[in-house]
Amino acid sequence: MLSLSSTMVDRIARRPGGLLGYLLYRFPFGHKIGFNLAFDRLPPEKNDLVLEVGCGGGVFLRRLLAGGCRAIAIDHSPDMVANSGRLNARALTEGRLVLHQADAAALPVAEGAVDKVYCLNAFFFFPQPAESLREMARVLKPGGRLALITSPPAFRQQIARFSPSMAENMRFDAPETLAEWAKDAGLKPIETREVATAGFVFIASKEAAHA
């Protein structure tokens, strides 16, 4: 069991920074299974404009960009934004990537601008979950899709065994709760699938505009 201060939880999880934050999110081995599943269930197309909310060190972002799509990525940690930029420097130079330090509940993205939104292993730290989902729905084009990975209530005890302070600073949302927030935001839940060691991936789509 780790005894972590609230400040240390920030440094390694909620708002990663410094060398420790760099190492944890440049080599996010614990996230690999979830990354693979999200990519498999919602692969980007070459002509897509995608958004990653909570991009961390930019590892999943690099995978998205490898297929030729364009991307916008946001994180509220300035160190993570900088690390993502370094890891994806070529895409920045080519004009295929725009990075922002921003809050998930106030995305600096135009309404109906993106084809796909990804939010992986970050949602459980957002202080305004329903508002953040509304923002993700707002920026999606009609027919666009969202892939989100987060942890359910059953994970609380598991996280608490590792670090009580980490569990205290996380939110554990049931898939049903997430689905209700998504519906309220104008999204249609499509799929919920367990992710080993990570929780579950939730896929939803934005209803297409009616003629």
XYZ file of N, CA and C in Angstrom, residues 26 40 52 64 76 101 128 132 135 142 152 170 174 178 189-191 203:
54
model
N 4.980 8.485 -20.678
C 5.694 8.157 -21.917
C 5.726 6.646 -22.112
N -9.211 -0.588 -31.526
C -9.883 -1.651 -32.279
C -11.374 -1.356 -32.466
N -8.472 14.017 -28.751
C -8.195 13.246 -27.550
C -8.269 14.176 -26.346
N -2.920 7.229 -33.102
C -3.982 7.779 -33.936
C -3.412 8.459 -35.175
N -4.974 19.151 -19.170
C -4.892 20.319 -18.284
C -3.530 20.434 -17.621
N -3.637 23.357 -23.776
C -3.813 23.147 -22.342
C -5.206 23.675 -22.023
N -16.068 17.679 -13.264
C -17.403 17.949 -13.815
C -17.700 16.913 -14.906
N -18.377 17.616 -18.861
C -17.314 17.197 -19.781
C -17.881 16.334 -20.914
N -19.567 18.516 -23.397
C -18.596 19.178 -24.264
C -18.090 18.238 -25.357
N -22.534 15.298 -36.250
C -23.629 14.328 -36.248
C -23.151 13.006 -36.858
N -15.151 1.498 -12.948
C -16.439 1.353 -12.276
C -16.271 1.283 -10.764
N -10.193 9.807 -6.910
C -10.788 9.344 -8.158
C -12.304 9.277 -8.026
N -20.517 3.949 -12.477
C -21.122 2.754 -13.050
C -21.409 2.991 -14.535
N -22.792 6.476 -16.553
C -22.155 7.065 -17.726
C -23.123 7.113 -18.904
N -25.639 5.499 -26.491
C -24.718 4.421 -26.118
C -24.800 3.267 -27.112
N -23.634 2.756 -27.494
C -23.561 1.667 -28.462
C -23.024 0.399 -27.829
N -21.997 0.544 -27.016
C -21.312 -0.645 -26.505
C -20.589 -0.328 -25.202
N -18.578 3.081 -25.735
C -18.674 3.651 -27.074
C -20.062 4.256 -27.259
